[in-house]
Short mmCIF file of C-alpha atoms in Angstrom, two decimals:
data_model
loop_
_atom_site.label_atom_id
_atom_site.label_comp_id
_atom_site.label_asym_id
_atom_site.label_seq_id
_atom_site.Cartn_x
_atom_site.Cartn_y
_atom_site.Cartn_z
CA UNK A 14 -37.03 38.36 -20.33
CA UNK A 15 -37.71 34.80 -19.12
CA UNK A 16 -34.31 33.71 -20.51
CA UNK A 17 -32.40 36.14 -18.27
CA UNK A 18 -34.41 35.02 -15.23
CA UNK A 19 -33.49 31.36 -15.92
CA UNK A 20 -29.82 32.32 -16.39
CA UNK A 21 -29.84 34.23 -13.11
CA UNK A 22 -31.45 31.30 -11.29
CA UNK A 23 -29.12 28.72 -12.88
CA UNK A 24 -25.88 30.61 -12.15
CA UNK A 25 -25.76 29.69 -8.42
CA UNK A 26 -26.40 26.03 -9.31
CA UNK A 27 -23.54 26.06 -11.83
CA UNK A 28 -21.19 27.62 -9.28
CA UNK A 29 -22.24 25.10 -6.61
CA UNK A 30 -21.70 22.20 -9.03
CA UNK A 31 -18.21 23.42 -9.94
CA UNK A 32 -17.28 23.77 -6.25
CA UNK A 33 -18.60 20.30 -5.41
CA UNK A 34 -16.67 18.68 -8.27
CA UNK A 35 -13.48 20.50 -7.26
CA UNK A 36 -13.97 19.47 -3.63
CA UNK A 37 -14.45 15.82 -4.55
CA UNK A 38 -11.26 15.75 -6.60
CA UNK A 39 -9.32 17.30 -3.70
CA UNK A 40 -10.61 14.59 -1.35
CA UNK A 41 -9.40 11.82 -3.64
CA UNK A 42 -5.71 12.58 -3.12
CA UNK A 43 -3.67 13.00 0.00
CA UNK A 44 -0.95 15.62 -0.18
CA UNK A 45 2.26 14.30 -1.65
CA UNK A 46 0.84 10.86 -2.33
CA UNK A 47 0.39 10.92 -6.06
CA UNK A 48 0.80 13.07 -9.10
CA UNK A 49 3.60 15.10 -10.54
CA UNK A 50 4.61 16.53 -7.16
CA UNK A 51 5.03 13.18 -5.40
CA UNK A 52 8.53 12.67 -4.03
CA UNK A 53 9.69 9.50 -2.34
CA UNK A 54 11.24 9.89 1.09
CA UNK A 55 14.82 8.92 1.74
CA UNK A 56 14.71 5.37 3.07
CA UNK A 57 16.63 4.14 6.09
CA UNK A 58 16.88 0.36 6.35
CA UNK A 59 15.43 -1.11 9.55
CA UNK A 60 17.13 -3.59 11.83
CA UNK A 61 17.13 -7.14 10.56
CA UNK A 62 14.22 -9.00 12.21
CA UNK A 63 15.12 -10.76 15.44
CA UNK A 64 14.31 -14.48 15.71
CA UNK A 65 10.73 -14.91 16.84
CA UNK A 66 9.69 -11.34 15.98
CA UNK A 67 7.95 -12.19 12.71
CA UNK A 68 4.16 -12.44 12.49
CA UNK A 69 2.54 -14.85 10.03
CA UNK A 70 0.48 -13.20 7.30
CA UNK A 71 -2.33 -15.36 5.94
CA UNK A 72 -1.95 -15.07 2.19
CA UNK A 73 -4.49 -17.83 1.55
CA UNK A 74 -3.12 -19.14 -1.74
CA UNK A 75 -3.59 -22.90 -2.00
CA UNK A 76 -0.46 -24.68 -3.20
CA UNK A 77 1.80 -21.69 -2.52
CA UNK A 78 5.37 -22.95 -1.94
CA UNK A 79 5.99 -20.24 0.69
CA UNK A 80 4.68 -19.08 4.04
CA UNK A 81 4.81 -15.33 4.59
CA UNK A 82 5.84 -13.38 7.68
CA UNK A 83 6.04 -9.64 8.41
CA UNK A 84 8.17 -7.92 11.04
CA UNK A 85 5.76 -5.55 12.85
CA UNK A 86 8.66 -3.50 14.25
CA UNK A 87 9.70 -2.53 10.71
CA UNK A 88 6.22 -1.52 9.56
CA UNK A 89 5.86 2.22 8.99
CA UNK A 90 3.90 4.68 6.88
CA UNK A 91 6.00 7.53 5.54
CA UNK A 92 4.99 11.11 4.85
CA UNK A 93 5.13 10.12 1.19
CA UNK A 94 2.25 7.68 1.77
CA UNK A 95 4.42 4.56 1.32
CA UNK A 96 3.91 1.67 3.72
CA UNK A 97 7.30 0.02 4.33
CA UNK A 98 7.84 -3.35 5.98
CA UNK A 99 10.15 -6.35 6.24
CA UNK A 100 8.76 -9.58 4.82
CA UNK A 101 10.16 -13.11 5.06
CA UNK A 102 9.22 -15.79 2.55
CA UNK A 103 9.86 -19.23 4.04
CA UNK A 104 9.79 -22.28 1.79
CA UNK A 105 8.47 -25.69 2.82
CA UNK A 106 12.09 -26.89 2.93
CA UNK A 107 13.02 -24.11 5.39
CA UNK A 108 14.77 -21.75 2.98
CA UNK A 109 14.18 -18.12 3.85
CA UNK A 110 14.21 -14.96 1.72
CA UNK A 111 13.95 -11.67 3.59
CA UNK A 112 13.18 -8.34 1.93
CA UNK A 113 12.53 -4.75 2.94
CA UNK A 114 9.76 -3.45 0.69
CA UNK A 115 7.31 -0.60 0.23
CA UNK A 116 3.75 -0.43 -1.09
CA UNK A 117 2.06 2.69 -2.49
CA UNK A 118 -1.63 2.08 -1.88
CA UNK A 119 -2.92 4.77 -4.26
CA UNK A 120 -0.96 3.47 -7.24
CA UNK A 121 -1.12 -0.19 -6.18
CA UNK A 122 2.58 -0.56 -6.75
CA UNK A 123 5.48 -2.04 -4.80
CA UNK A 124 9.21 -1.56 -4.58
CA UNK A 125 11.99 -3.63 -3.02
CA UNK A 126 14.63 -1.64 -1.12
CA UNK A 127 16.85 -4.39 0.29
CA UNK A 128 17.32 -8.12 0.67
CA UNK A 129 18.53 -10.10 3.64
CA UNK A 130 22.09 -11.43 3.80
CA UNK A 131 23.59 -13.23 6.82
CA UNK A 132 21.44 -11.53 9.46
CA UNK A 133 21.56 -8.08 7.86
CA UNK A 134 20.22 -6.11 4.91
CA UNK A 135 21.94 -5.32 1.65
CA UNK A 136 20.42 -2.27 -0.04
CA UNK A 137 19.50 -2.58 -3.69
CA UNK A 138 21.17 -0.06 -5.99
CA UNK A 139 18.05 0.65 -7.97
CA UNK A 140 14.58 -0.69 -7.89
CA UNK A 141 11.57 0.62 -9.74
CA UNK A 142 7.97 0.77 -8.63
CA UNK A 143 6.12 -2.20 -10.11
CA UNK A 144 2.36 -2.66 -10.41
CA UNK A 145 1.12 -5.27 -7.93
CA UNK A 146 -0.53 -8.22 -9.67
CA UNK A 147 -2.91 -10.85 -8.29
CA UNK A 148 -0.75 -13.63 -9.64
CA UNK A 149 2.92 -14.36 -10.10
CA UNK A 150 5.72 -13.12 -7.90
CA UNK A 151 3.85 -10.13 -6.50
CA UNK A 152 0.67 -12.00 -5.52
CA UNK A 153 1.65 -11.95 -1.83
CA UNK A 154 2.05 -8.16 -2.05
CA UNK A 155 -1.46 -7.95 -3.49
CA UNK A 156 -2.87 -9.78 -0.45
CA UNK A 157 -0.70 -7.80 2.00
CA UNK A 158 -1.95 -4.55 0.45
CA UNK A 159 -5.54 -5.63 0.19
CA UNK A 160 -5.92 -7.36 3.52
CA UNK A 161 -3.51 -5.68 5.86
CA UNK A 162 -1.89 -2.43 4.69
CA UNK A 163 -4.28 -0.45 2.44
CA UNK A 164 -7.81 0.83 2.82
CA UNK A 165 -10.22 -0.10 0.03
CA UNK A 166 -10.11 3.32 -1.64
CA UNK A 167 -6.34 3.47 -1.95
CA UNK A 168 -5.06 5.14 1.20
CA UNK A 169 -2.71 3.38 3.64
CA UNK A 170 -3.88 2.30 7.05
CA UNK A 171 -1.97 3.90 9.90
CA UNK A 172 0.97 1.70 10.97
CA UNK A 173 -0.72 0.76 14.29
CA UNK A 174 -3.86 -0.36 12.44
CA UNK A 175 -1.82 -2.42 9.96
CA UNK A 176 0.08 -4.07 12.85
CA UNK A 177 -3.23 -4.89 14.54
CA UNK A 178 -4.61 -6.43 11.35
CA UNK A 179 -1.48 -8.57 11.02
CA UNK A 180 -1.67 -9.64 14.67
CA UNK A 181 -5.29 -10.77 14.19
CA UNK A 182 -4.27 -13.03 11.31
CA UNK A 183 -6.91 -13.72 8.70
CA UNK A 184 -8.82 -10.60 7.73
CA UNK A 185 -12.56 -11.38 7.66
CA UNK A 186 -14.17 -10.82 4.27
CA UNK A 187 -10.85 -10.30 2.45
CA UNK A 188 -12.03 -12.10 -0.67
CA UNK A 189 -15.34 -10.20 -0.68
CA UNK A 190 -14.01 -6.67 -0.12
CA UNK A 191 -15.15 -4.08 -2.61
CA UNK A 192 -13.38 -0.98 -3.79
CA UNK A 193 -10.12 -2.51 -4.96
CA UNK A 194 -9.16 -2.21 -8.59
#
């Protein structure tokens, strides 16, 4: 009966392994953040940023035609796990584009909710979540997510932590951080 003894001894190990695997998969997702049950919160547009309220965000892209600024007062993290913020892109010639956007850290995607018009916001009728890329038009969102708004394993920083990171300016080790896809 050595086979039955081995089966009896192995059973607790099998059960423990199954429980550990299940526990690890639960820890990888925050409730409501991702998956079939994820629902985006209703979005209320913030106040348009007051002059002088914007904080420079070091994007660190040589030759970039824009400088980037975030309004800390608009920065929030919703129950749906989306970090929302107002960003201003200022060209070398002084032109300014202002947007209210959101980033989902777990899916590494971004969405634009509104654009600035004459000191106010105009909501966008429909905007889809787009994957954030390291290059092209969403490159600044990649750096905002990676350096200021998202933790390396895909969860958002709390709003106060993100504001603090923006206030400090350059995030040490941004280019060397591990854990980002």
